[in-house]
Amino acid sequence: MESDFALFGCALANTTCEAIPIPEGANYHIKVNYYVQRDIVTGLQYAQSVYRGPVRVDRSSAMMGSYAPQNEVRVWKSDTFEAPKGAMHRGTYHIKSRFVDADKNEYVSWKWDIQVLGEYAMQNSDFQCASAFVTATTIVFFLNLSFN
């Protein structure tokens, strides 16, 4: 099952969007555009924890690598995630994402939500966010991060 959705967040702390609607069972990626400035970043990782209510239902991390300073935008795309499926798994999931390095320095963290919907609800969904656009199966964060 394919879905078209994305979140375009510049100032993540100020991004106040409703939950991103995702059809149950859909495959999706997270894509991050970022800069590395001034100093080398060693062992950069993307980590996320997924909650349904107060209960953590998933935790994952991905090694992005080590990077030297460069003026060009770097792009990282996650492995494929699959949205939960089945009537019992529909609803809102809260996600806490962050970037950390090998020394456990946290560079940025943010919270965002997805809403897993059935087929009928997905057709009637009106996702509205001032900083959103549509792209195939990718949630896009343009972070303008400066890793020092």
PDB file of N, CA and C in Angstrom, residues 46-124:
ATOM      1  N   TYR A  46      20.713   8.833  14.065  1.00  0.00           N
ATOM      2  CA  TYR A  46      19.316   9.248  14.190  1.00  0.00           C
ATOM      3  C   TYR A  46      18.659   8.231  15.109  1.00  0.00           C
ATOM      4  N   ALA A  47      17.967   8.707  16.133  1.00  0.00           N
ATOM      5  CA  ALA A  47      17.277   7.806  17.060  1.00  0.00           C
ATOM      6  C   ALA A  47      15.840   8.277  17.220  1.00  0.00           C
ATOM      7  N   GLN A  48      14.924   7.323  17.336  1.00  0.00           N
ATOM      8  CA  GLN A  48      13.531   7.686  17.572  1.00  0.00           C
ATOM      9  C   GLN A  48      12.878   6.689  18.507  1.00  0.00           C
ATOM     10  N   SER A  49      11.931   7.197  19.281  1.00  0.00           N
ATOM     11  CA  SER A  49      11.093   6.373  20.142  1.00  0.00           C
ATOM     12  C   SER A  49       9.655   6.654  19.763  1.00  0.00           C
ATOM     13  N   VAL A  50       8.854   5.599  19.627  1.00  0.00           N
ATOM     14  CA  VAL A  50       7.459   5.721  19.222  1.00  0.00           C
ATOM     15  C   VAL A  50       6.583   5.320  20.397  1.00  0.00           C
ATOM     16  N   TYR A  51       5.602   6.172  20.708  1.00  0.00           N
ATOM     17  CA  TYR A  51       4.708   5.942  21.839  1.00  0.00           C
ATOM     18  C   TYR A  51       3.268   5.905  21.366  1.00  0.00           C
ATOM     19  N   ARG A  52       2.494   5.053  21.982  1.00  0.00           N
ATOM     20  CA  ARG A  52       1.038   5.056  21.805  1.00  0.00           C
ATOM     21  C   ARG A  52       0.483   5.304  23.191  1.00  0.00           C
ATOM     22  N   GLY A  53       0.019   6.518  23.418  1.00  0.00           N
ATOM     23  CA  GLY A  53      -0.329   6.917  24.774  1.00  0.00           C
ATOM     24  C   GLY A  53       0.957   6.983  25.585  1.00  0.00           C
ATOM     25  N   PRO A  54       0.946   6.493  26.822  1.00  0.00           N
ATOM     26  CA  PRO A  54       2.161   6.552  27.645  1.00  0.00           C
ATOM     27  C   PRO A  54       3.121   5.382  27.414  1.00  0.00           C
ATOM     28  N   VAL A  55       2.748   4.435  26.568  1.00  0.00           N
ATOM     29  CA  VAL A  55       3.525   3.205  26.391  1.00  0.00           C
ATOM     30  C   VAL A  55       4.437   3.311  25.168  1.00  0.00           C
ATOM     31  N   ARG A  56       5.739   3.052  25.360  1.00  0.00           N
ATOM     32  CA  ARG A  56       6.657   3.020  24.219  1.00  0.00           C
ATOM     33  C   ARG A  56       6.446   1.706  23.477  1.00  0.00           C
ATOM     34  N   VAL A  57       6.158   1.804  22.176  1.00  0.00           N
ATOM     35  CA  VAL A  57       5.890   0.610  21.376  1.00  0.00           C
ATOM     36  C   VAL A  57       7.039   0.270  20.432  1.00  0.00           C
ATOM     37  N   ASP A  58       7.975   1.209  20.247  1.00  0.00           N
ATOM     38  CA  ASP A  58       9.106   0.937  19.364  1.00  0.00           C
ATOM     39  C   ASP A  58      10.229   1.916  19.671  1.00  0.00           C
ATOM     40  N   ARG A  59      11.436   1.434  19.492  1.00  0.00           N
ATOM     41  CA  ARG A  59      12.620   2.296  19.594  1.00  0.00           C
ATOM     42  C   ARG A  59      13.589   1.829  18.521  1.00  0.00           C
ATOM     43  N   SER A  60      14.137   2.768  17.785  1.00  0.00           N
ATOM     44  CA  SER A  60      15.097   2.402  16.751  1.00  0.00           C
ATOM     45  C   SER A  60      16.134   3.507  16.598  1.00  0.00           C
ATOM     46  N   SER A  61      17.268   3.127  16.046  1.00  0.00           N
ATOM     47  CA  SER A  61      18.305   4.108  15.741  1.00  0.00           C
ATOM     48  C   SER A  61      19.027   3.660  14.481  1.00  0.00           C
ATOM     49  N   ALA A  62      19.623   4.616  13.818  1.00  0.00           N
ATOM     50  CA  ALA A  62      20.356   4.323  12.588  1.00  0.00           C
ATOM     51  C   ALA A  62      21.640   5.130  12.579  1.00  0.00           C
ATOM     52  N   MET A  63      22.738   4.467  12.289  1.00  0.00           N
ATOM     53  CA  MET A  63      24.028   5.141  12.182  1.00  0.00           C
ATOM     54  C   MET A  63      24.076   5.878  10.848  1.00  0.00           C
ATOM     55  N   MET A  64      24.348   7.168  10.907  1.00  0.00           N
ATOM     56  CA  MET A  64      24.439   7.975   9.697  1.00  0.00           C
ATOM     57  C   MET A  64      25.875   8.086   9.212  1.00  0.00           C
ATOM     58  N   GLY A  65      26.837   8.088  10.151  1.00  0.00           N
ATOM     59  CA  GLY A  65      28.237   8.143   9.765  1.00  0.00           C
ATOM     60  C   GLY A  65      28.982   9.278  10.435  1.00  0.00           C
ATOM     61  N   SER A  66      30.209   9.486  10.009  1.00  0.00           N
ATOM     62  CA  SER A  66      31.049  10.580  10.492  1.00  0.00           C
ATOM     63  C   SER A  66      31.268  11.545   9.339  1.00  0.00           C
ATOM     64  N   TYR A  67      31.240  12.849   9.647  1.00  0.00           N
ATOM     65  CA  TYR A  67      31.272  13.840   8.582  1.00  0.00           C
ATOM     66  C   TYR A  67      32.219  14.981   8.907  1.00  0.00           C
ATOM     67  N   ALA A  68      32.950  15.420   7.889  1.00  0.00           N
ATOM     68  CA  ALA A  68      33.786  16.615   7.982  1.00  0.00           C
ATOM     69  C   ALA A  68      32.931  17.825   7.610  1.00  0.00           C
ATOM     70  N   PRO A  69      33.339  19.018   8.037  1.00  0.00           N
ATOM     71  CA  PRO A  69      32.589  20.224   7.672  1.00  0.00           C
ATOM     72  C   PRO A  69      32.524  20.397   6.154  1.00  0.00           C
ATOM     73  N   GLN A  70      31.392  20.886   5.692  1.00  0.00           N
ATOM     74  CA  GLN A  70      31.183  21.087   4.259  1.00  0.00           C
ATOM     75  C   GLN A  70      30.043  22.081   4.091  1.00  0.00           C
ATOM     76  N   ASN A  71      30.115  22.930   3.086  1.00  0.00           N
ATOM     77  CA  ASN A  71      29.078  23.936   2.857  1.00  0.00           C
ATOM     78  C   ASN A  71      27.850  23.376   2.161  1.00  0.00           C
ATOM     79  N   GLU A  72      27.970  22.202   1.582  1.00  0.00           N
ATOM     80  CA  GLU A  72      26.852  21.618   0.842  1.00  0.00           C
ATOM     81  C   GLU A  72      25.886  20.904   1.784  1.00  0.00           C
ATOM     82  N   VAL A  73      24.635  20.876   1.373  1.00  0.00           N
ATOM     83  CA  VAL A  73      23.609  20.177   2.139  1.00  0.00           C
ATOM     84  C   VAL A  73      23.818  18.680   1.987  1.00  0.00           C
ATOM     85  N   ARG A  74      23.779  17.979   3.085  1.00  0.00           N
ATOM     86  CA  ARG A  74      23.846  16.514   3.063  1.00  0.00           C
ATOM     87  C   ARG A  74      22.424  15.978   3.192  1.00  0.00           C
ATOM     88  N   VAL A  75      22.196  14.812   2.621  1.00  0.00           N
ATOM     89  CA  VAL A  75      20.872  14.195   2.663  1.00  0.00           C
ATOM     90  C   VAL A  75      21.004  12.796   3.230  1.00  0.00           C
ATOM     91  N   TRP A  76      20.154  12.475   4.186  1.00  0.00           N
ATOM     92  CA  TRP A  76      20.113  11.129   4.756  1.00  0.00           C
ATOM     93  C   TRP A  76      18.680  10.619   4.654  1.00  0.00           C
ATOM     94  N   LYS A  77      18.539   9.373   4.235  1.00  0.00           N
ATOM     95  CA  LYS A  77      17.223   8.746   4.111  1.00  0.00           C
ATOM     96  C   LYS A  77      17.233   7.471   4.940  1.00  0.00           C
ATOM     97  N   SER A  78      16.230   7.322   5.783  1.00  0.00           N
ATOM     98  CA  SER A  78      16.160   6.163   6.673  1.00  0.00           C
ATOM     99  C   SER A  78      15.819   4.893   5.912  1.00  0.00           C
ATOM    100  N   ASP A  79      15.973   3.787   6.591  1.00  0.00           N
ATOM    101  CA  ASP A  79      15.451   2.532   6.068  1.00  0.00           C
ATOM    102  C   ASP A  79      13.933   2.635   6.048  1.00  0.00           C
ATOM    103  N   THR A  80      13.289   1.664   5.469  1.00  0.00           N
ATOM    104  CA  THR A  80      11.836   1.668   5.375  1.00  0.00           C
ATOM    105  C   THR A  80      11.201   1.331   6.715  1.00  0.00           C
ATOM    106  N   PHE A  81      10.217   2.132   7.090  1.00  0.00           N
ATOM    107  CA  PHE A  81       9.374   1.842   8.240  1.00  0.00           C
ATOM    108  C   PHE A  81       8.024   1.387   7.713  1.00  0.00           C
ATOM    109  N   GLU A  82       7.351   0.523   8.449  1.00  0.00           N
ATOM    110  CA  GLU A  82       6.002   0.105   8.072  1.00  0.00           C
ATOM    111  C   GLU A  82       5.037   0.567   9.143  1.00  0.00           C
ATOM    112  N   ALA A  83       3.995   1.284   8.720  1.00  0.00           N
ATOM    113  CA  ALA A  83       2.970   1.728   9.659  1.00  0.00           C
ATOM    114  C   ALA A  83       2.234   0.502  10.194  1.00  0.00           C
ATOM    115  N   PRO A  84       1.821   0.548  11.455  1.00  0.00           N
ATOM    116  CA  PRO A  84       1.065  -0.582  12.007  1.00  0.00           C
ATOM    117  C   PRO A  84      -0.197  -0.834  11.188  1.00  0.00           C
ATOM    118  N   LYS A  85      -0.672  -2.074  11.223  1.00  0.00           N
ATOM    119  CA  LYS A  85      -1.902  -2.377  10.486  1.00  0.00           C
ATOM    120  C   LYS A  85      -2.837  -3.195  11.358  1.00  0.00           C
ATOM    121  N   GLY A  86      -4.113  -3.084  11.048  1.00  0.00           N
ATOM    122  CA  GLY A  86      -5.144  -3.771  11.812  1.00  0.00           C
ATOM    123  C   GLY A  86      -5.940  -2.780  12.643  1.00  0.00           C
ATOM    124  N   ALA A  87      -7.192  -3.102  12.880  1.00  0.00           N
ATOM    125  CA  ALA A  87      -8.097  -2.200  13.591  1.00  0.00           C
ATOM    126  C   ALA A  87      -7.576  -1.816  14.973  1.00  0.00           C
ATOM    127  N   MET A  88      -6.903  -2.715  15.656  1.00  0.00           N
ATOM    128  CA  MET A  88      -6.404  -2.431  17.003  1.00  0.00           C
ATOM    129  C   MET A  88      -5.218  -1.465  16.992  1.00  0.00           C
ATOM    130  N   HIS A  89      -4.597  -1.286  15.839  1.00  0.00           N
ATOM    131  CA  HIS A  89      -3.403  -0.447  15.775  1.00  0.00           C
ATOM    132  C   HIS A  89      -3.662   0.915  15.150  1.00  0.00           C
ATOM    133  N   ARG A  90      -4.902   1.204  14.784  1.00  0.00           N
ATOM    134  CA  ARG A  90      -5.224   2.522  14.252  1.00  0.00           C
ATOM    135  C   ARG A  90      -5.207   3.530  15.392  1.00  0.00           C
ATOM    136  N   GLY A  91      -4.855   4.745  15.070  1.00  0.00           N
ATOM    137  CA  GLY A  91      -4.824   5.798  16.080  1.00  0.00           C
ATOM    138  C   GLY A  91      -3.569   6.642  15.960  1.00  0.00           C
ATOM    139  N   THR A  92      -3.345   7.466  16.963  1.00  0.00           N
ATOM    140  CA  THR A  92      -2.231   8.409  16.948  1.00  0.00           C
ATOM    141  C   THR A  92      -1.019   7.853  17.677  1.00  0.00           C
ATOM    142  N   TYR A  93       0.138   8.004  17.059  1.00  0.00           N
ATOM    143  CA  TYR A  93       1.417   7.603  17.638  1.00  0.00           C
ATOM    144  C   TYR A  93       2.274   8.857  17.784  1.00  0.00           C
ATOM    145  N   HIS A  94       2.904   9.007  18.931  1.00  0.00           N
ATOM    146  CA  HIS A  94       3.768  10.148  19.215  1.00  0.00           C
ATOM    147  C   HIS A  94       5.217   9.699  19.038  1.00  0.00           C
ATOM    148  N   ILE A  95       5.989  10.466  18.298  1.00  0.00           N
ATOM    149  CA  ILE A  95       7.368  10.085  17.987  1.00  0.00           C
ATOM    150  C   ILE A  95       8.318  11.162  18.504  1.00  0.00           C
ATOM    151  N   LYS A  96       9.346  10.714  19.192  1.00  0.00           N
ATOM    152  CA  LYS A  96      10.413  11.604  19.655  1.00  0.00           C
ATOM    153  C   LYS A  96      11.662  11.251  18.856  1.00  0.00           C
ATOM    154  N   SER A  97      12.142  12.197  18.070  1.00  0.00           N
ATOM    155  CA  SER A  97      13.322  11.980  17.231  1.00  0.00           C
ATOM    156  C   SER A  97      14.465  12.845  17.730  1.00  0.00           C
ATOM    157  N   ARG A  98      15.691  12.365  17.490  1.00  0.00           N
ATOM    158  CA  ARG A  98      16.855  13.150  17.903  1.00  0.00           C
ATOM    159  C   ARG A  98      18.091  12.710  17.133  1.00  0.00           C
ATOM    160  N   PHE A  99      19.088  13.601  17.117  1.00  0.00           N
ATOM    161  CA  PHE A  99      20.394  13.300  16.555  1.00  0.00           C
ATOM    162  C   PHE A  99      21.419  13.341  17.671  1.00  0.00           C
ATOM    163  N   VAL A 100      22.211  12.286  17.776  1.00  0.00           N
ATOM    164  CA  VAL A 100      23.282  12.214  18.772  1.00  0.00           C
ATOM    165  C   VAL A 100      24.555  11.750  18.076  1.00  0.00           C
ATOM    166  N   ASP A 101      25.703  12.073  18.686  1.00  0.00           N
ATOM    167  CA  ASP A 101      26.963  11.599  18.126  1.00  0.00           C
ATOM    168  C   ASP A 101      27.529  10.482  18.995  1.00  0.00           C
ATOM    169  N   ALA A 102      28.717  10.022  18.656  1.00  0.00           N
ATOM    170  CA  ALA A 102      29.337   8.897  19.365  1.00  0.00           C
ATOM    171  C   ALA A 102      29.602   9.218  20.830  1.00  0.00           C
ATOM    172  N   ASP A 103      29.751  10.505  21.166  1.00  0.00           N
ATOM    173  CA  ASP A 103      29.986  10.918  22.551  1.00  0.00           C
ATOM    174  C   ASP A 103      28.686  11.197  23.297  1.00  0.00           C
ATOM    175  N   LYS A 104      27.559  10.836  22.708  1.00  0.00           N
ATOM    176  CA  LYS A 104      26.224  11.030  23.282  1.00  0.00           C
ATOM    177  C   LYS A 104      25.827  12.504  23.405  1.00  0.00           C
ATOM    178  N   ASN A 105      26.448  13.375  22.603  1.00  0.00           N
ATOM    179  CA  ASN A 105      26.022  14.773  22.538  1.00  0.00           C
ATOM    180  C   ASN A 105      24.754  14.836  21.700  1.00  0.00           C
ATOM    181  N   GLU A 106      23.702  15.436  22.225  1.00  0.00           N
ATOM    182  CA  GLU A 106      22.449  15.569  21.487  1.00  0.00           C
ATOM    183  C   GLU A 106      22.452  16.914  20.766  1.00  0.00           C
ATOM    184  N   TYR A 107      22.299  16.875  19.439  1.00  0.00           N
ATOM    185  CA  TYR A 107      22.334  18.094  18.644  1.00  0.00           C
ATOM    186  C   TYR A 107      20.958  18.718  18.485  1.00  0.00           C
ATOM    187  N   VAL A 108      19.967  17.907  18.280  1.00  0.00           N
ATOM    188  CA  VAL A 108      18.602  18.412  18.144  1.00  0.00           C
ATOM    189  C   VAL A 108      17.644  17.277  18.470  1.00  0.00           C
ATOM    190  N   SER A 109      16.494  17.645  19.021  1.00  0.00           N
ATOM    191  CA  SER A 109      15.431  16.660  19.241  1.00  0.00           C
ATOM    192  C   SER A 109      14.105  17.354  18.954  1.00  0.00           C
ATOM    193  N   TRP A 110      13.126  16.588  18.530  1.00  0.00           N
ATOM    194  CA  TRP A 110      11.806  17.134  18.248  1.00  0.00           C
ATOM    195  C   TRP A 110      10.771  16.040  18.378  1.00  0.00           C
ATOM    196  N   LYS A 111       9.516  16.472  18.521  1.00  0.00           N
ATOM    197  CA  LYS A 111       8.396  15.543  18.648  1.00  0.00           C
ATOM    198  C   LYS A 111       7.453  15.765  17.477  1.00  0.00           C
ATOM    199  N   TRP A 112       6.890  14.676  16.992  1.00  0.00           N
ATOM    200  CA  TRP A 112       5.931  14.745  15.911  1.00  0.00           C
ATOM    201  C   TRP A 112       5.000  13.549  16.023  1.00  0.00           C
ATOM    202  N   ASP A 113       3.876  13.601  15.342  1.00  0.00           N
ATOM    203  CA  ASP A 113       2.856  12.562  15.454  1.00  0.00           C
ATOM    204  C   ASP A 113       2.476  12.016  14.086  1.00  0.00           C
ATOM    205  N   ILE A 114       2.135  10.735  14.070  1.00  0.00           N
ATOM    206  CA  ILE A 114       1.489  10.143  12.899  1.00  0.00           C
ATOM    207  C   ILE A 114       0.147   9.589  13.354  1.00  0.00           C
ATOM    208  N   GLN A 115      -0.795   9.569  12.455  1.00  0.00           N
ATOM    209  CA  GLN A 115      -2.103   8.992  12.739  1.00  0.00           C
ATOM    210  C   GLN A 115      -2.346   7.881  11.730  1.00  0.00           C
ATOM    211  N   VAL A 116      -2.403   6.649  12.221  1.00  0.00           N
ATOM    212  CA  VAL A 116      -2.629   5.489  11.364  1.00  0.00           C
ATOM    213  C   VAL A 116      -4.133   5.368  11.138  1.00  0.00           C
ATOM    214  N   LEU A 117      -4.523   5.403   9.863  1.00  0.00           N
ATOM    215  CA  LEU A 117      -5.932   5.406   9.495  1.00  0.00           C
ATOM    216  C   LEU A 117      -6.277   4.218   8.615  1.00  0.00           C
ATOM    217  N   GLY A 118      -7.524   3.784   8.694  1.00  0.00           N
ATOM    218  CA  GLY A 118      -8.033   2.775   7.776  1.00  0.00           C
ATOM    219  C   GLY A 118      -8.272   3.405   6.414  1.00  0.00           C
ATOM    220  N   GLU A 119      -8.587   2.584   5.426  1.00  0.00           N
ATOM    221  CA  GLU A 119      -8.734   3.072   4.054  1.00  0.00           C
ATOM    222  C   GLU A 119      -9.813   4.146   3.927  1.00  0.00           C
ATOM    223  N   TYR A 120     -10.982   3.917   4.535  1.00  0.00           N
ATOM    224  CA  TYR A 120     -12.076   4.882   4.420  1.00  0.00           C
ATOM    225  C   TYR A 120     -11.705   6.213   5.075  1.00  0.00           C
ATOM    226  N   ALA A 121     -11.138   6.154   6.264  1.00  0.00           N
ATOM    227  CA  ALA A 121     -10.753   7.377   6.972  1.00  0.00           C
ATOM    228  C   ALA A 121      -9.660   8.124   6.219  1.00  0.00           C
ATOM    229  N   MET A 122      -8.766   7.389   5.569  1.00  0.00           N
ATOM    230  CA  MET A 122      -7.675   8.018   4.825  1.00  0.00           C
ATOM    231  C   MET A 122      -8.223   8.825   3.651  1.00  0.00           C
ATOM    232  N   GLN A 123      -9.249   8.313   2.983  1.00  0.00           N
ATOM    233  CA  GLN A 123      -9.836   9.012   1.844  1.00  0.00           C
ATOM    234  C   GLN A 123     -10.500  10.312   2.277  1.00  0.00           C
ATOM    235  N   ASN A 124     -10.974  10.365   3.510  1.00  0.00           N
ATOM    236  CA  ASN A 124     -11.671  11.545   4.011  1.00  0.00           C
ATOM    237  C   ASN A 124     -10.790  12.418   4.897  1.00  0.00           C
TER     238      ASN A 124
END
